[in-house]
mmCIF file with all atom_site columns, C-alpha atoms in Angstrom:
data_model
loop_
_atom_site.group_PDB
_atom_site.id
_atom_site.type_symbol
_atom_site.label_atom_id
_atom_site.label_alt_id
_atom_site.label_comp_id
_atom_site.label_asym_id
_atom_site.label_entity_id
_atom_site.label_seq_id
_atom_site.pdbx_PDB_ins_code
_atom_site.Cartn_x
_atom_site.Cartn_y
_atom_site.Cartn_z
_atom_site.occupancy
_atom_site.B_iso_or_equiv
_atom_site.pdbx_formal_charge
_atom_site.auth_seq_id
_atom_site.auth_comp_id
_atom_site.auth_asym_id
_atom_site.auth_atom_id
_atom_site.pdbx_PDB_model_num
ATOM 1   C CA . UNK A 1 1   ? -38.846 -6.338  41.007 1.00 0.00 ? 238 UNK A CA 1
ATOM 2   C CA . UNK A 1 2   ? -37.542 -10.082 41.168 1.00 0.00 ? 239 UNK A CA 1
ATOM 3   C CA . UNK A 1 3   ? -35.431 -12.168 38.631 1.00 0.00 ? 240 UNK A CA 1
ATOM 4   C CA . UNK A 1 4   ? -35.475 -10.862 35.122 1.00 0.00 ? 241 UNK A CA 1
ATOM 5   C CA . UNK A 1 5   ? -34.138 -12.374 31.962 1.00 0.00 ? 242 UNK A CA 1
ATOM 6   C CA . UNK A 1 6   ? -32.924 -9.086  30.300 1.00 0.00 ? 243 UNK A CA 1
ATOM 7   C CA . UNK A 1 7   ? -32.041 -9.178  26.584 1.00 0.00 ? 244 UNK A CA 1
ATOM 8   C CA . UNK A 1 8   ? -30.074 -6.680  24.767 1.00 0.00 ? 245 UNK A CA 1
ATOM 9   C CA . UNK A 1 9   ? -29.604 -6.665  20.891 1.00 0.00 ? 246 UNK A CA 1
ATOM 10  C CA . UNK A 1 10  ? -27.672 -4.382  18.558 1.00 0.00 ? 247 UNK A CA 1
ATOM 11  C CA . UNK A 1 11  ? -29.436 -2.688  15.297 1.00 0.00 ? 248 UNK A CA 1
ATOM 12  C CA . UNK A 1 12  ? -27.500 -1.437  12.492 1.00 0.00 ? 249 UNK A CA 1
ATOM 13  C CA . UNK A 1 13  ? -26.490 2.103   12.978 1.00 0.00 ? 250 UNK A CA 1
ATOM 14  C CA . UNK A 1 14  ? -26.403 4.884   10.209 1.00 0.00 ? 251 UNK A CA 1
ATOM 15  C CA . UNK A 1 15  ? -29.501 3.388   8.326  1.00 0.00 ? 252 UNK A CA 1
ATOM 16  C CA . UNK A 1 16  ? -31.891 6.103   10.225 1.00 0.00 ? 253 UNK A CA 1
ATOM 17  C CA . UNK A 1 17  ? -31.560 9.733   11.189 1.00 0.00 ? 254 UNK A CA 1
ATOM 18  C CA . UNK A 1 18  ? -32.656 11.145  14.789 1.00 0.00 ? 255 UNK A CA 1
ATOM 19  C CA . UNK A 1 19  ? -33.920 14.996  14.228 1.00 0.00 ? 256 UNK A CA 1
ATOM 20  C CA . UNK A 1 20  ? -31.707 14.768  10.992 1.00 0.00 ? 257 UNK A CA 1
ATOM 21  C CA . UNK A 1 21  ? -28.568 13.628  12.292 1.00 0.00 ? 258 UNK A CA 1
ATOM 22  C CA . UNK A 1 22  ? -26.679 10.375  12.094 1.00 0.00 ? 259 UNK A CA 1
ATOM 23  C CA . UNK A 1 23  ? -27.025 8.166   15.176 1.00 0.00 ? 260 UNK A CA 1
ATOM 24  C CA . UNK A 1 24  ? -23.498 7.942   17.131 1.00 0.00 ? 261 UNK A CA 1
ATOM 25  C CA . UNK A 1 25  ? -22.939 4.097   16.706 1.00 0.00 ? 262 UNK A CA 1
ATOM 26  C CA . UNK A 1 26  ? -25.445 1.117   16.660 1.00 0.00 ? 263 UNK A CA 1
ATOM 27  C CA . UNK A 1 27  ? -29.013 1.206   18.254 1.00 0.00 ? 264 UNK A CA 1
ATOM 28  C CA . UNK A 1 28  ? -29.621 -1.238  20.873 1.00 0.00 ? 265 UNK A CA 1
ATOM 29  C CA . UNK A 1 29  ? -32.827 -3.251  21.583 1.00 0.00 ? 266 UNK A CA 1
ATOM 30  C CA . UNK A 1 30  ? -33.403 -3.475  25.391 1.00 0.00 ? 267 UNK A CA 1
ATOM 31  C CA . UNK A 1 31  ? -36.060 -5.812  26.607 1.00 0.00 ? 268 UNK A CA 1
ATOM 32  C CA . UNK A 1 32  ? -36.983 -7.723  29.710 1.00 0.00 ? 269 UNK A CA 1
ATOM 33  C CA . UNK A 1 33  ? -36.788 -5.078  32.488 1.00 0.00 ? 270 UNK A CA 1
ATOM 34  C CA . UNK A 1 34  ? -40.606 -5.188  32.735 1.00 0.00 ? 271 UNK A CA 1
ATOM 35  C CA . UNK A 1 35  ? -41.141 -1.633  34.684 1.00 0.00 ? 272 UNK A CA 1
ATOM 36  C CA . UNK A 1 36  ? -38.328 -1.573  36.990 1.00 0.00 ? 273 UNK A CA 1
ATOM 37  C CA . UNK A 1 37  ? -36.254 1.396   37.597 1.00 0.00 ? 274 UNK A CA 1
ATOM 38  C CA . UNK A 1 38  ? -32.670 1.137   36.058 1.00 0.00 ? 275 UNK A CA 1
ATOM 39  C CA . UNK A 1 39  ? -29.612 2.901   34.595 1.00 0.00 ? 276 UNK A CA 1
ATOM 40  C CA . UNK A 1 40  ? -28.671 2.650   30.977 1.00 0.00 ? 277 UNK A CA 1
ATOM 41  C CA . UNK A 1 41  ? -25.194 3.963   30.519 1.00 0.00 ? 278 UNK A CA 1
ATOM 42  C CA . UNK A 1 42  ? -23.962 4.005   26.792 1.00 0.00 ? 279 UNK A CA 1
ATOM 43  C CA . UNK A 1 43  ? -20.435 4.568   25.797 1.00 0.00 ? 280 UNK A CA 1
ATOM 44  C CA . UNK A 1 44  ? -19.077 5.242   22.224 1.00 0.00 ? 281 UNK A CA 1
ATOM 45  C CA . UNK A 1 45  ? -15.760 5.732   20.525 1.00 0.00 ? 282 UNK A CA 1
ATOM 46  C CA . UNK A 1 46  ? -14.142 8.358   18.430 1.00 0.00 ? 283 UNK A CA 1
ATOM 47  C CA . UNK A 1 47  ? -14.543 6.334   15.057 1.00 0.00 ? 284 UNK A CA 1
ATOM 48  C CA . UNK A 1 48  ? -18.483 6.305   15.965 1.00 0.00 ? 285 UNK A CA 1
ATOM 49  C CA . UNK A 1 49  ? -18.390 10.497  16.363 1.00 0.00 ? 286 UNK A CA 1
ATOM 50  C CA . UNK A 1 50  ? -16.482 10.530  13.117 1.00 0.00 ? 287 UNK A CA 1
ATOM 51  C CA . UNK A 1 51  ? -18.945 8.308   11.329 1.00 0.00 ? 288 UNK A CA 1
ATOM 52  C CA . UNK A 1 52  ? -21.851 10.469  12.535 1.00 0.00 ? 289 UNK A CA 1
ATOM 53  C CA . UNK A 1 53  ? -19.894 13.539  11.516 1.00 0.00 ? 290 UNK A CA 1
ATOM 54  C CA . UNK A 1 54  ? -19.274 14.915  14.961 1.00 0.00 ? 291 UNK A CA 1
ATOM 55  C CA . UNK A 1 55  ? -15.961 16.428  16.199 1.00 0.00 ? 292 UNK A CA 1
ATOM 56  C CA . UNK A 1 56  ? -16.928 15.468  19.954 1.00 0.00 ? 293 UNK A CA 1
ATOM 57  C CA . UNK A 1 57  ? -19.453 13.968  22.147 1.00 0.00 ? 294 UNK A CA 1
ATOM 58  C CA . UNK A 1 58  ? -20.811 17.596  23.538 1.00 0.00 ? 295 UNK A CA 1
ATOM 59  C CA . UNK A 1 59  ? -24.621 17.595  23.115 1.00 0.00 ? 296 UNK A CA 1
ATOM 60  C CA . UNK A 1 60  ? -25.381 13.737  22.943 1.00 0.00 ? 297 UNK A CA 1
ATOM 61  C CA . UNK A 1 61  ? -28.286 12.239  24.770 1.00 0.00 ? 298 UNK A CA 1
ATOM 62  C CA . UNK A 1 62  ? -29.639 8.937   24.832 1.00 0.00 ? 299 UNK A CA 1
ATOM 63  C CA . UNK A 1 63  ? -32.942 8.402   22.401 1.00 0.00 ? 300 UNK A CA 1
ATOM 64  C CA . UNK A 1 64  ? -35.541 5.914   22.474 1.00 0.00 ? 301 UNK A CA 1
ATOM 65  C CA . UNK A 1 65  ? -37.751 4.954   19.524 1.00 0.00 ? 302 UNK A CA 1
ATOM 66  C CA . UNK A 1 66  ? -41.354 5.750   20.459 1.00 0.00 ? 303 UNK A CA 1
ATOM 67  C CA . UNK A 1 67  ? -43.234 2.833   19.352 1.00 0.00 ? 304 UNK A CA 1
ATOM 68  C CA . UNK A 1 68  ? -46.153 5.074   18.310 1.00 0.00 ? 305 UNK A CA 1
ATOM 69  C CA . UNK A 1 69  ? -44.914 6.509   14.900 1.00 0.00 ? 306 UNK A CA 1
ATOM 70  C CA . UNK A 1 70  ? -41.615 4.992   14.986 1.00 0.00 ? 307 UNK A CA 1
ATOM 71  C CA . UNK A 1 71  ? -39.717 8.363   15.688 1.00 0.00 ? 308 UNK A CA 1
ATOM 72  C CA . UNK A 1 72  ? -37.089 8.835   18.005 1.00 0.00 ? 309 UNK A CA 1
ATOM 73  C CA . UNK A 1 73  ? -37.205 10.976  21.401 1.00 0.00 ? 310 UNK A CA 1
ATOM 74  C CA . UNK A 1 74  ? -35.410 11.933  24.457 1.00 0.00 ? 311 UNK A CA 1
ATOM 75  C CA . UNK A 1 75  ? -35.292 8.362   26.153 1.00 0.00 ? 312 UNK A CA 1
ATOM 76  C CA . UNK A 1 76  ? -36.783 9.766   29.519 1.00 0.00 ? 313 UNK A CA 1
ATOM 77  C CA . UNK A 1 77  ? -40.288 10.963  28.093 1.00 0.00 ? 314 UNK A CA 1
ATOM 78  C CA . UNK A 1 78  ? -40.772 7.135   27.436 1.00 0.00 ? 315 UNK A CA 1
ATOM 79  C CA . UNK A 1 79  ? -40.852 6.734   31.215 1.00 0.00 ? 316 UNK A CA 1
ATOM 80  C CA . UNK A 1 80  ? -44.220 6.234   33.020 1.00 0.00 ? 317 UNK A CA 1
ATOM 81  C CA . UNK A 1 81  ? -44.649 9.077   34.302 1.00 0.00 ? 318 UNK A CA 1
ATOM 82  C CA . UNK A 1 82  ? -42.585 10.888  31.499 1.00 0.00 ? 319 UNK A CA 1
ATOM 83  C CA . UNK A 1 83  ? -39.951 13.429  31.895 1.00 0.00 ? 320 UNK A CA 1
ATOM 84  C CA . UNK A 1 84  ? -37.257 14.339  34.238 1.00 0.00 ? 321 UNK A CA 1
ATOM 85  C CA . UNK A 1 85  ? -34.921 16.884  35.754 1.00 0.00 ? 322 UNK A CA 1
ATOM 86  C CA . UNK A 1 86  ? -32.543 19.025  33.772 1.00 0.00 ? 323 UNK A CA 1
ATOM 87  C CA . UNK A 1 87  ? -29.873 17.430  31.694 1.00 0.00 ? 324 UNK A CA 1
ATOM 88  C CA . UNK A 1 88  ? -26.602 16.769  33.684 1.00 0.00 ? 325 UNK A CA 1
ATOM 89  C CA . UNK A 1 89  ? -23.556 17.438  32.497 1.00 0.00 ? 326 UNK A CA 1
ATOM 90  C CA . UNK A 1 90  ? -21.458 14.492  34.134 1.00 0.00 ? 327 UNK A CA 1
ATOM 91  C CA . UNK A 1 91  ? -20.736 10.998  34.470 1.00 0.00 ? 328 UNK A CA 1
ATOM 92  C CA . UNK A 1 92  ? -23.279 9.010   36.058 1.00 0.00 ? 329 UNK A CA 1
ATOM 93  C CA . UNK A 1 93  ? -20.642 8.260   38.942 1.00 0.00 ? 330 UNK A CA 1
ATOM 94  C CA . UNK A 1 94  ? -20.353 11.980  39.342 1.00 0.00 ? 331 UNK A CA 1
ATOM 95  C CA . UNK A 1 95  ? -24.172 12.515  39.332 1.00 0.00 ? 332 UNK A CA 1
ATOM 96  C CA . UNK A 1 96  ? -24.608 9.896   41.918 1.00 0.00 ? 333 UNK A CA 1
ATOM 97  C CA . UNK A 1 97  ? -22.122 11.374  44.184 1.00 0.00 ? 334 UNK A CA 1
ATOM 98  C CA . UNK A 1 98  ? -23.466 14.942  43.841 1.00 0.00 ? 335 UNK A CA 1
ATOM 99  C CA . UNK A 1 99  ? -27.155 13.455  44.912 1.00 0.00 ? 336 UNK A CA 1
ATOM 100 C CA . UNK A 1 100 ? -25.841 11.531  47.843 1.00 0.00 ? 337 UNK A CA 1
ATOM 101 C CA . UNK A 1 101 ? -25.820 8.248   45.986 1.00 0.00 ? 338 UNK A CA 1
ATOM 102 C CA . UNK A 1 102 ? -29.472 8.167   44.897 1.00 0.00 ? 339 UNK A CA 1
ATOM 103 C CA . UNK A 1 103 ? -30.993 8.638   41.480 1.00 0.00 ? 340 UNK A CA 1
ATOM 104 C CA . UNK A 1 104 ? -34.319 9.869   40.060 1.00 0.00 ? 341 UNK A CA 1
ATOM 105 C CA . UNK A 1 105 ? -36.323 8.463   37.412 1.00 0.00 ? 342 UNK A CA 1
ATOM 106 C CA . UNK A 1 106 ? -36.200 10.607  34.210 1.00 0.00 ? 343 UNK A CA 1
ATOM 107 C CA . UNK A 1 107 ? -32.644 12.125  35.385 1.00 0.00 ? 344 UNK A CA 1
ATOM 108 C CA . UNK A 1 108 ? -30.182 11.892  32.043 1.00 0.00 ? 345 UNK A CA 1
ATOM 109 C CA . UNK A 1 109 ? -26.774 13.156  31.312 1.00 0.00 ? 346 UNK A CA 1
ATOM 110 C CA . UNK A 1 110 ? -23.693 12.852  28.909 1.00 0.00 ? 347 UNK A CA 1
ATOM 111 C CA . UNK A 1 111 ? -20.197 13.155  29.738 1.00 0.00 ? 348 UNK A CA 1
ATOM 112 C CA . UNK A 1 112 ? -17.745 13.973  26.487 1.00 0.00 ? 349 UNK A CA 1
ATOM 113 C CA . UNK A 1 113 ? -14.509 13.196  28.303 1.00 0.00 ? 350 UNK A CA 1
ATOM 114 C CA . UNK A 1 114 ? -15.412 9.848   28.894 1.00 0.00 ? 351 UNK A CA 1
ATOM 115 C CA . UNK A 1 115 ? -17.559 9.197   25.698 1.00 0.00 ? 352 UNK A CA 1
ATOM 116 C CA . UNK A 1 116 ? -20.740 8.470   27.600 1.00 0.00 ? 353 UNK A CA 1
ATOM 117 C CA . UNK A 1 117 ? -24.361 9.111   27.848 1.00 0.00 ? 354 UNK A CA 1
ATOM 118 C CA . UNK A 1 118 ? -27.086 7.792   30.309 1.00 0.00 ? 355 UNK A CA 1
ATOM 119 C CA . UNK A 1 119 ? -30.672 7.967   31.706 1.00 0.00 ? 356 UNK A CA 1
ATOM 120 C CA . UNK A 1 120 ? -32.513 6.898   34.517 1.00 0.00 ? 357 UNK A CA 1
ATOM 121 C CA . UNK A 1 121 ? -35.424 4.597   32.802 1.00 0.00 ? 358 UNK A CA 1
ATOM 122 C CA . UNK A 1 122 ? -38.292 2.584   33.551 1.00 0.00 ? 359 UNK A CA 1
ATOM 123 C CA . UNK A 1 123 ? -39.102 1.255   30.003 1.00 0.00 ? 360 UNK A CA 1
ATOM 124 C CA . UNK A 1 124 ? -37.914 -1.133  27.244 1.00 0.00 ? 361 UNK A CA 1
ATOM 125 C CA . UNK A 1 125 ? -37.203 0.084   23.893 1.00 0.00 ? 362 UNK A CA 1
ATOM 126 C CA . UNK A 1 126 ? -34.580 0.704   20.985 1.00 0.00 ? 363 UNK A CA 1
ATOM 127 C CA . UNK A 1 127 ? -32.180 3.218   22.279 1.00 0.00 ? 364 UNK A CA 1
ATOM 128 C CA . UNK A 1 128 ? -29.728 5.138   20.477 1.00 0.00 ? 365 UNK A CA 1
ATOM 129 C CA . UNK A 1 129 ? -27.290 7.992   20.886 1.00 0.00 ? 366 UNK A CA 1
ATOM 130 C CA . UNK A 1 130 ? -27.399 11.229  18.793 1.00 0.00 ? 367 UNK A CA 1
ATOM 131 C CA . UNK A 1 131 ? -27.125 15.017  19.059 1.00 0.00 ? 368 UNK A CA 1
ATOM 132 C CA . UNK A 1 132 ? -29.529 17.187  20.541 1.00 0.00 ? 369 UNK A CA 1
ATOM 133 C CA . UNK A 1 133 ? -30.928 19.637  17.398 1.00 0.00 ? 370 UNK A CA 1
ATOM 134 C CA . UNK A 1 134 ? -29.424 23.150  17.634 1.00 0.00 ? 371 UNK A CA 1
ATOM 135 C CA . UNK A 1 135 ? -32.073 25.737  18.564 1.00 0.00 ? 372 UNK A CA 1
ATOM 136 C CA . UNK A 1 136 ? -31.246 27.471  15.547 1.00 0.00 ? 373 UNK A CA 1
ATOM 137 C CA . UNK A 1 137 ? -32.103 24.530  13.192 1.00 0.00 ? 374 UNK A CA 1
ATOM 138 C CA . UNK A 1 138 ? -35.068 23.578  15.269 1.00 0.00 ? 375 UNK A CA 1
ATOM 139 C CA . UNK A 1 139 ? -36.184 27.097  15.105 1.00 0.00 ? 376 UNK A CA 1
ATOM 140 C CA . UNK A 1 140 ? -35.787 27.211  11.525 1.00 0.00 ? 377 UNK A CA 1
ATOM 141 C CA . UNK A 1 141 ? -37.810 24.058  11.210 1.00 0.00 ? 378 UNK A CA 1
ATOM 142 C CA . UNK A 1 142 ? -41.007 25.465  13.272 1.00 0.00 ? 379 UNK A CA 1
ATOM 143 C CA . UNK A 1 143 ? -40.679 28.448  11.561 1.00 0.00 ? 380 UNK A CA 1
ATOM 144 C CA . UNK A 1 144 ? -40.902 26.705  8.093  1.00 0.00 ? 381 UNK A CA 1
ATOM 145 C CA . UNK A 1 145 ? -43.962 24.619  9.448  1.00 0.00 ? 382 UNK A CA 1
ATOM 146 C CA . UNK A 1 146 ? -45.738 27.779  10.731 1.00 0.00 ? 383 UNK A CA 1
ATOM 147 C CA . UNK A 1 147 ? -45.458 29.613  7.148  1.00 0.00 ? 384 UNK A CA 1
ATOM 148 C CA . UNK A 1 148 ? -46.721 26.176  5.447  1.00 0.00 ? 385 UNK A CA 1
ATOM 149 C CA . UNK A 1 149 ? -49.686 26.278  7.830  1.00 0.00 ? 386 UNK A CA 1
ATOM 150 C CA . UNK A 1 150 ? -50.016 29.828  7.185  1.00 0.00 ? 387 UNK A CA 1
ATOM 151 C CA . UNK A 1 151 ? -50.223 29.221  3.555  1.00 0.00 ? 388 UNK A CA 1
ATOM 152 C CA . UNK A 1 152 ? -52.403 26.194  3.497  1.00 0.00 ? 389 UNK A CA 1
ATOM 153 C CA . UNK A 1 153 ? -54.894 28.343  5.710  1.00 0.00 ? 390 UNK A CA 1
ATOM 154 C CA . UNK A 1 154 ? -54.635 31.200  2.914  1.00 0.00 ? 391 UNK A CA 1
ATOM 155 C CA . UNK A 1 155 ? -55.453 28.808  0.424  1.00 0.00 ? 392 UNK A CA 1
ATOM 156 C CA . UNK A 1 156 ? -58.379 27.204  2.171  1.00 0.00 ? 393 UNK A CA 1
ATOM 157 C CA . UNK A 1 157 ? -60.123 30.674  2.462  1.00 0.00 ? 394 UNK A CA 1
#
């Protein structure tokens, strides 16, 4: 959509949590892309993994900080329209080759062998890399919330 002045600034990592986990490396604040579709590919180092308490990069994705509430969510949920296809376990270049050189808004992936995560986006934000919550811990959290809701309901009766 024309010439753009794009800005990228780093924010300190490790001072916040994403789904209870430390981010891998620093968060980045990206602005100036307007509503253009772009690919954001982030690389991380082994030292970043170790600082986050992770043995490898399997299960990492790119998150964005939702300005409503300030919580981090899967980066493709900030797109207009939000969402995308299922996760791709490959580099962005491998994904492009498998899709005839075209990309789709909302697609995202990770390649732990090259220490990269990527997403096809159309919004500016603060972005960070972190693991997807494990299904068991997510299920435990939902079960605890349901128990609290049931307990609160019983008190009200």
